[in-house]
């Protein structure tokens, strides 16, 4: 029997009327990477936050190496050797990488209580180097990409010499190369006897790096499995409480021949190169490429969010000018951005507001909003997307990460747009809910909506798209039929092999 | 299964109640408690005459605070409201005296208020200067302009008819109370039942997300300052009307009472959260404290301390999770 690094017993936690964790037990053995799995809202992040003292549990026992402890707050957790990277980033954009890494536990202070800057940078550089990461510690965090920010977040968690490391969906927004780096870091940590809890909705990652998996369902234990002895199907069934028929629903309809959106030599101030392509009515067109290839810039450009420099956009054969998202919306374009926290959500406002804001006209008659209609729209959309809990008056910040993502999608879905642009739409969404979202995309396409999906998840792309464009350094380098493409092929094209 | 549904219903009810308590209901309780205390301490307090009197005293703060609510909802601040009110008062009186027309005086005052608001908004939004700085500067400019214009002396000898707005009564009800009630209803309607309200809250809650939700962000940001300017103008006109004299030093410190009312009403200085009903209750709490302490005979020096403490306690109580 291996030694137990961390043991949780009978953990309960409620938020107001929501019982997020019910009698949850969990065990982390010395030297293991233990996956924590479950649907959106199952209680994974809540458990992590209890371990770091962000939330107080209502009842239960936490034992660290056999000793019962109480964790007061994140500083206390740090003293007990528990480090975490949270689902939502907690870095300060206006500080440098080095400053962020040591925020709150600066290595040494001078006589006047000021931080010794040189020492800080030297130590940060050391850390980055020891993990083989090429980021200058003097860079402002705001200038980094999402994947790099995650790496910095991890280094920050490690800088406290954590013995127990909690990783909540760490690969969100990371490129393949960055994920590989992360896994190398994790292998390295394992040798250094750091124990890890790993949360992810990407089960392939779980099979790659984890030893065991504990599944939560509706805030309760639904089973613990040895990764060697379990298959994907069993895990998914345990998570959802049912078998998942097909991950990717088959589309019944097909795209028409009518061109809906034509882009010619179009370029904005943020795009790397001019781009031309067209989108047909009812077509699901994927644009894929590695992170940083210029997908998001293209999406923002087509939505009028950046300044257009050259080129032509035509919709239904008529040339249009899109100077603002407002213009784009008037021409029937909807856009679901990639970064839910920064670009998508009004976190402190309720679900109803978030869903209705972009299509508030649907609830307006003679200039007056009908509250009834508004809540109907919000309810119907949240039901369609299976937002849990189904309480449209709840502030979005109190939803789980995946449920927040569903709300971002809901914001534009309720308008039944002519053209829908989605940038990494399934980020943080569990495997069951993903299927629902693919079905909704299919439904819209069958209705005639032209769909443009930007994603770096090659498997998803080849499964759901009619046609795929591969983009590299801002330029389209290949065009494939969705059903003819394979993950490996897309990866090779995207990397430029 | 059935059992579970019922439980969910109950938990939804509990969270709904907690939400209410943290919002307006909490303020109503505070207001009620204050009124009980003052009623016990002074027999005169809980008379219809005094209560109407409170509404009259509160009306100007409330009107300006409603304008401020729009600005604070977008995540900005307007420090120039007191000075603008004074300058508008002076301008209204000057035009009134020059033309002999109350109507022209009012129009001139309101237009000036809109102009000041527009300048604040345009400089903040298009000039990309923080509204704190822009309106701090405007606070100085407007006050200075009022002083220079009048040479520091009040403009008096205004026609008596002009006093109706600020000092008149319709039956037992003060006219300024009626005006404030009208403004409140209009603002309540705009914020809760029109697109404008949805947009304003969105902009304050997350400006980038608002832009990407196809909201014309700049337009509505400028508009918020314009509304604040207009409301300050109305406040300035009421003050002038009440005193039947335009004082260049009027409404000094008004911005503090107004911001206190809005924050007390539950608005967040970082934007996105706040209601005019909250602002109304916030203004009432301040009004009741002022009035009650006067009746009870608390020294005016001491009153300021008590008021400050009550505001702090109220804000803290509403914040506790
Ligand atoms: N601060 C909060 N206030 C109210 N409810 C909360 C709060 N934080 C979490 N919850 C609720 O607790 C439940 C569990 O949420 P949690 O974030 O732990 O889910 P999760 O398993 O991490 O899901 P995801 O995969 O979507 O990230 C959800 O129903 C969520 O709405
Ligand atoms: Mg989570």
CSV table of C-alpha atoms in Angstrom, one decimal, chain A residues 16-17 19 218 300 303 305-306 325-326 329 335 337 341-346 348-349 353 357-358 360-361 364 367-371 374 391 393-394 411-412, chain B residues 4 7 11-12 14-16 18-19 189 192-195 197-199 201-216 268 270-273:
chain,number,residue,atom,x,y,z
A,16,UNK,CA,-26.6,29.3,-1.0
A,17,UNK,CA,-29.0,26.7,-2.1
A,19,UNK,CA,-25.1,21.7,-3.0
A,218,UNK,CA,-23.5,16.0,-9.4
A,300,UNK,CA,-12.3,39.5,-35.2
A,303,UNK,CA,-16.8,40.8,-37.2
A,305,UNK,CA,-13.8,44.5,-34.4
A,306,UNK,CA,-10.4,45.5,-35.8
A,325,UNK,CA,-19.3,44.7,-34.6
A,326,UNK,CA,-22.5,46.7,-34.7
A,329,UNK,CA,-24.5,42.3,-36.6
A,335,UNK,CA,-19.4,36.0,-33.3
A,337,UNK,CA,-15.0,34.9,-29.2
A,341,UNK,CA,-13.6,36.0,-19.4
A,342,UNK,CA,-12.2,38.9,-21.3
A,343,UNK,CA,-14.3,39.0,-24.5
A,344,UNK,CA,-17.4,37.0,-23.9
A,345,UNK,CA,-19.0,37.5,-20.5
A,346,UNK,CA,-20.3,40.0,-18.1
A,348,UNK,CA,-21.0,39.9,-12.5
A,349,UNK,CA,-24.3,40.1,-14.3
A,353,UNK,CA,-28.5,39.5,-19.2
A,357,UNK,CA,-27.6,41.3,-24.5
A,358,UNK,CA,-26.7,40.9,-28.1
A,360,UNK,CA,-32.2,42.2,-27.0
A,361,UNK,CA,-34.2,43.4,-30.0
A,364,UNK,CA,-38.4,44.6,-27.6
A,367,UNK,CA,-39.1,50.3,-27.8
A,368,UNK,CA,-40.0,48.5,-24.6
A,369,UNK,CA,-38.4,45.3,-23.3
A,370,UNK,CA,-40.8,42.6,-22.3
A,371,UNK,CA,-39.3,41.0,-19.2
A,374,UNK,CA,-36.6,38.2,-22.1
A,391,UNK,CA,-31.3,29.7,-12.8
A,393,UNK,CA,-31.0,35.1,-12.4
A,394,UNK,CA,-27.7,33.7,-11.2
A,411,UNK,CA,-25.5,34.8,-26.3
A,412,UNK,CA,-25.4,34.6,-30.1
B,4,UNK,CA,-35.5,16.5,-5.9
B,7,UNK,CA,-35.7,20.7,-3.1
B,11,UNK,CA,-33.0,26.3,-2.9
B,12,UNK,CA,-33.9,28.6,-5.7
B,14,UNK,CA,-33.5,30.7,-0.7
B,15,UNK,CA,-31.0,32.1,-3.1
B,16,UNK,CA,-33.6,34.5,-4.5
B,18,UNK,CA,-30.6,36.2,-0.2
B,19,UNK,CA,-30.2,38.1,-3.4
B,189,UNK,CA,-38.1,52.9,-17.1
B,192,UNK,CA,-35.1,48.5,-16.8
B,193,UNK,CA,-37.3,48.4,-19.8
B,194,UNK,CA,-35.2,49.8,-22.7
B,195,UNK,CA,-32.2,48.7,-24.7
B,197,UNK,CA,-30.3,50.2,-19.8
B,198,UNK,CA,-29.1,46.8,-21.0
B,199,UNK,CA,-26.3,48.5,-22.9
B,201,UNK,CA,-24.9,47.9,-17.6
B,202,UNK,CA,-23.0,45.8,-20.1
B,203,UNK,CA,-20.5,48.5,-20.9
B,204,UNK,CA,-19.7,48.9,-17.2
B,205,UNK,CA,-19.5,45.2,-16.6
B,206,UNK,CA,-17.1,44.4,-19.4
B,207,UNK,CA,-16.3,47.0,-22.0
B,208,UNK,CA,-14.6,44.6,-24.5
B,209,UNK,CA,-17.4,42.0,-24.2
B,210,UNK,CA,-19.9,44.8,-24.7
B,211,UNK,CA,-18.1,45.9,-27.9
B,212,UNK,CA,-18.1,42.3,-29.1
B,213,UNK,CA,-21.8,42.0,-28.3
B,214,UNK,CA,-22.3,44.6,-31.0
B,215,UNK,CA,-23.1,47.5,-28.6
B,216,UNK,CA,-22.1,51.0,-29.9
B,268,UNK,CA,-20.3,49.3,-7.8
B,270,UNK,CA,-16.2,49.6,-11.1
B,271,UNK,CA,-19.4,49.6,-13.2
B,272,UNK,CA,-22.1,47.3,-14.3
B,273,UNK,CA,-24.0,47.0,-11.1
